[in-house]
Short mmCIF file of C-alpha atoms in Angstrom, two decimals:
data_model
loop_
_atom_site.label_atom_id
_atom_site.label_comp_id
_atom_site.label_asym_id
_atom_site.label_seq_id
_atom_site.Cartn_x
_atom_site.Cartn_y
_atom_site.Cartn_z
CA MET A 1 -0.13 -0.37 -0.06
CA LYS A 2 1.02 3.55 0.17
CA ILE A 3 1.12 4.79 3.49
CA ALA A 4 1.82 8.14 5.22
CA VAL A 5 3.42 8.20 8.55
CA PHE A 6 2.63 11.13 10.72
CA GLY A 7 4.84 12.23 13.02
CA THR A 8 8.92 12.22 12.68
CA GLY A 9 10.02 11.23 16.79
CA THR A 10 10.49 7.74 17.54
CA VAL A 11 7.28 6.04 16.68
CA GLY A 12 6.64 7.59 13.66
CA ARG A 13 10.01 6.70 12.51
CA THR A 14 9.70 3.45 13.70
CA LEU A 15 6.49 2.29 11.89
CA ALA A 16 7.54 4.09 8.57
CA ALA A 17 11.36 1.57 8.65
CA ARG A 18 9.05 -1.45 9.70
CA LEU A 19 6.45 -0.34 6.84
CA ALA A 20 8.88 -0.17 4.19
CA GLU A 21 10.52 -3.25 4.92
CA LEU A 22 7.63 -5.15 4.79
CA GLY A 23 7.30 -3.55 1.37
CA HIS A 24 5.14 -0.76 1.41
CA ASP A 25 5.40 2.65 -0.29
CA VAL A 26 6.59 5.34 2.94
CA THR A 27 6.23 8.83 2.94
CA LEU A 28 7.05 10.89 6.52
CA GLY A 29 4.76 13.47 6.39
CA THR A 30 6.04 16.59 8.70
CA ARG A 31 5.30 20.24 9.08
CA ASP A 32 8.39 21.54 7.20
CA PRO A 33 10.70 18.74 5.11
CA ALA A 34 13.96 20.84 4.36
CA ALA A 35 13.80 21.61 8.42
CA THR A 36 13.50 18.26 9.15
CA THR A 37 16.16 16.80 7.01
CA SER A 38 18.81 19.04 8.09
CA ARG A 39 18.18 18.43 11.89
CA THR A 40 21.42 17.19 12.98
CA GLY A 41 21.00 17.11 16.19
CA PRO A 42 18.90 14.80 18.75
CA GLY A 43 15.23 14.95 19.01
CA ALA A 44 13.81 15.71 22.05
CA THR A 45 13.13 12.53 23.58
CA GLY A 46 16.87 11.59 22.62
CA ALA A 47 16.31 10.03 19.81
CA ALA A 48 19.54 9.49 17.09
CA PRO A 49 19.79 13.33 14.42
CA PHE A 50 16.64 12.22 12.18
CA ALA A 51 20.11 12.41 8.98
CA ASP A 52 21.10 9.53 10.82
CA TRP A 53 18.05 8.09 10.55
CA ALA A 54 17.45 9.36 6.80
CA ALA A 55 20.54 8.17 5.50
CA GLY A 56 20.21 4.58 6.80
CA ASN A 57 16.07 4.74 5.43
CA PRO A 58 16.60 6.57 1.41
CA GLY A 59 13.74 4.93 0.51
CA ILE A 60 11.26 6.79 2.93
CA LEU A 61 11.44 10.64 2.09
CA PRO A 62 9.39 13.26 3.77
CA ALA A 63 7.04 15.64 2.38
CA THR A 64 4.35 17.96 3.86
CA PHE A 65 1.82 16.76 6.04
CA ALA A 66 -0.78 17.57 3.32
CA ASP A 67 1.21 15.81 0.08
CA ALA A 68 1.78 12.87 2.35
CA ALA A 69 -1.59 12.17 3.05
CA ALA A 70 -3.29 12.95 -1.01
CA GLY A 71 -1.18 10.54 -2.00
CA ALA A 72 -1.78 7.29 0.46
CA GLU A 73 -3.90 4.80 0.43
CA LEU A 74 -3.54 5.01 4.76
CA VAL A 75 -2.61 7.09 7.34
CA VAL A 76 -0.62 6.77 10.25
CA ASN A 77 -1.29 9.24 13.27
CA ALA A 78 2.19 8.63 15.33
CA THR A 79 1.70 12.34 16.60
CA ARG A 80 1.63 14.07 20.12
CA GLY A 81 -1.48 12.87 21.01
CA ALA A 82 -1.99 16.75 21.93
CA ALA A 83 -0.73 18.12 18.76
CA SER A 84 -2.70 15.43 16.84
CA LEU A 85 -5.88 16.99 15.63
CA ASP A 86 -3.83 20.31 14.72
CA VAL A 87 -1.65 18.36 12.42
CA LEU A 88 -4.22 16.88 10.95
CA ALA A 89 -5.94 19.70 10.15
CA LEU A 90 -2.54 20.34 8.30
CA ALA A 91 -3.26 17.05 6.16
CA GLY A 92 -7.10 18.65 5.14
CA ALA A 93 -10.01 16.77 5.43
CA GLY A 94 -10.04 16.87 1.15
CA ASN A 95 -7.04 14.32 1.89
CA LEU A 96 -7.88 12.14 4.63
CA GLY A 97 -11.32 11.74 3.25
CA GLY A 98 -12.20 7.80 2.14
CA LYS A 99 -8.55 7.05 3.97
CA ILE A 100 -7.91 4.95 6.62
CA ILE A 101 -6.59 7.11 9.82
CA LEU A 102 -4.56 4.14 11.99
CA ASP A 103 -4.36 6.47 15.32
CA VAL A 104 -1.84 4.98 17.77
CA ALA A 105 -1.67 8.18 19.21
CA ASN A 106 -2.10 9.02 23.20
CA PRO A 107 -3.90 12.24 24.52
CA LEU A 108 -1.35 12.32 27.69
CA ASP A 109 -1.13 15.68 29.02
CA PHE A 110 2.67 16.60 30.55
CA GLY A 111 1.65 20.18 31.60
CA HIS A 112 1.77 18.85 35.33
CA GLY A 113 4.56 16.82 35.35
CA MET A 114 5.32 12.89 35.23
CA PRO A 115 3.84 11.06 34.78
CA PRO A 116 1.51 12.24 32.32
CA THR A 117 -2.41 12.51 33.08
CA LEU A 118 -4.56 12.50 30.27
CA LEU A 119 -5.93 15.24 27.75
CA VAL A 120 -9.67 12.83 27.29
CA LYS A 121 -11.32 9.99 28.86
CA ASP A 122 -14.05 8.16 30.49
CA SER A 123 -16.84 10.17 27.88
CA ASP A 124 -14.63 10.56 24.85
CA SER A 125 -11.03 9.73 23.19
CA LEU A 126 -8.37 11.12 20.79
CA GLY A 127 -9.77 8.38 18.32
CA GLU A 128 -13.17 9.33 18.42
CA GLN A 129 -12.26 12.93 18.32
CA ILE A 130 -10.37 12.45 15.34
CA GLN A 131 -13.26 10.61 13.74
CA ARG A 132 -15.70 13.38 14.87
CA ALA A 133 -12.91 16.34 13.20
CA TYR A 134 -13.28 13.55 9.51
CA PRO A 135 -16.18 11.94 8.99
CA ALA A 136 -15.55 10.69 5.57
CA ALA A 137 -12.01 9.29 6.77
CA ARG A 138 -12.16 5.62 8.63
CA VAL A 139 -10.44 5.43 11.75
CA VAL A 140 -8.76 2.81 13.46
CA LYS A 141 -7.45 2.93 17.42
CA SER A 142 -5.29 -0.06 18.05
CA LEU A 143 -0.85 -0.04 18.82
CA ASN A 144 -1.18 2.56 21.32
CA THR A 145 -0.91 0.10 24.33
CA LEU A 146 2.94 -0.59 23.12
CA THR A 147 6.05 0.69 23.54
CA ALA A 148 7.37 1.74 19.30
CA GLY A 149 9.60 -0.92 19.22
CA LEU A 150 7.10 -3.45 20.20
CA MET A 151 4.53 -2.16 17.88
CA ALA A 152 6.97 -2.93 15.10
CA TYR A 153 8.43 -6.03 16.29
CA PRO A 154 6.21 -7.95 18.80
CA ALA A 155 8.87 -11.01 18.68
CA ARG A 156 10.83 -9.52 20.58
CA LEU A 157 9.37 -10.34 23.81
CA PRO A 158 9.24 -13.95 24.41
CA GLU A 159 5.10 -13.72 24.42
CA PRO A 160 4.39 -10.77 21.97
CA GLY A 161 0.84 -10.07 24.02
CA THR A 162 -2.01 -8.65 23.09
CA VAL A 163 -2.88 -5.58 20.74
CA PHE A 164 -6.31 -4.05 20.58
CA ILE A 165 -8.61 -2.20 17.47
CA SER A 166 -11.26 0.03 17.74
CA GLY A 167 -12.86 1.29 15.11
CA ASN A 168 -16.58 1.80 13.13
CA ASP A 169 -15.60 0.22 9.68
CA SER A 170 -15.21 -3.12 9.41
CA ASP A 171 -12.92 -3.30 6.09
CA ALA A 172 -10.37 -0.82 8.09
CA LYS A 173 -10.20 -2.94 10.90
CA ASP A 174 -9.45 -5.83 8.44
CA THR A 175 -6.86 -3.82 6.71
CA VAL A 176 -4.87 -2.66 9.99
CA ALA A 177 -5.52 -6.41 11.58
CA GLY A 178 -3.70 -7.23 8.46
CA LEU A 179 -0.68 -5.16 9.23
CA LEU A 180 -0.55 -6.42 12.63
CA ALA A 181 -0.74 -9.80 11.27
CA ASP A 182 2.36 -8.37 9.48
CA PHE A 183 4.22 -7.36 12.19
CA GLY A 184 4.18 -9.94 14.02
CA HIS A 185 1.23 -9.95 16.15
CA ARG A 186 -0.62 -13.05 17.02
CA ASP A 187 -3.59 -11.59 19.24
CA VAL A 188 -5.67 -8.97 18.04
CA ILE A 189 -8.90 -8.56 19.70
CA ASP A 190 -11.73 -6.22 18.14
CA LEU A 191 -12.98 -4.16 20.72
CA GLY A 192 -16.22 -2.73 18.64
CA ASP A 193 -16.46 0.77 17.41
CA ILE A 194 -14.81 4.14 18.06
CA THR A 195 -16.00 4.70 20.97
CA THR A 196 -14.05 1.69 22.52
CA ALA A 197 -10.76 3.81 21.71
CA ARG A 198 -11.28 5.13 25.14
CA GLY A 199 -10.64 1.91 27.12
CA ALA A 200 -7.35 1.23 25.17
CA GLU A 201 -6.33 4.80 25.56
CA MET A 202 -6.88 4.62 29.32
CA LEU A 203 -4.69 2.02 29.91
CA MET A 204 -2.03 4.42 29.69
CA PRO A 205 -1.67 5.37 33.53
CA ILE A 206 -1.41 2.00 34.04
CA TRP A 207 1.37 1.12 31.48
CA LEU A 208 2.94 4.09 32.36
CA ARG A 209 3.00 2.83 36.30
CA LEU A 210 4.42 -0.85 34.85
CA TRP A 211 7.47 1.14 32.81
CA GLY A 212 8.38 2.87 35.95
CA ALA A 213 8.20 -0.37 38.13
CA LEU A 214 9.68 -2.68 35.78
CA GLY A 215 12.45 -0.20 34.88
CA SER A 216 11.89 -1.02 30.63
CA SER A 217 9.16 -0.35 28.27
CA GLU A 218 9.79 -3.90 26.43
CA PHE A 219 6.48 -5.42 28.11
CA ASN A 220 2.65 -5.78 26.90
CA PHE A 221 -0.37 -7.04 27.89
CA LYS A 222 -1.59 -10.11 27.89
CA ILE A 223 -5.47 -10.88 28.22
CA VAL A 224 -5.64 -14.68 28.85
CA ARG A 225 -9.55 -16.57 28.13
#
């Protein structure tokens, strides 16, 4: 497929590289492609300079969000949850209509320090907000309960564990489930329509505390049934 990955941080880079490895035509969406490709310093979270990553992934070219979305069949939202709606607005509703939006972002609020809280919860979710903002798009929430490396390479764990899918469109969910299977995910639970994204996003508080308790983000949930 032709896939646009929005976000040049660790999650976006990791998913873009994995999708390209699997044979997809991947474009990396960013605000300013020239500025992005010229970055030689480490990222905000200590990630390697973008220029170094780009040199190792020459087949993945950056483009504006609008240009990346226009040529894509599927858009991966790997941006910061607090900025996701603004980023998608830059892509433009016309470029998102009919497209699958795989939303892997979490609406984290770092305004009160660590660990972050959620900007939206209980009666709404980021996945729902995106679907309301772009009703002609087909939003699927998934992979937000994993660290980036395990999203793309679940076999790094002895037991890959469980991932979840939420969305209103069954065909879009089937497409995403196929990608998850290609990544190596073997236990995928369809939670239901996009309102069920609330549950997946509200796993983040326990995920963050598990990260602190374990001293590592290399873990996953497993639903035993």
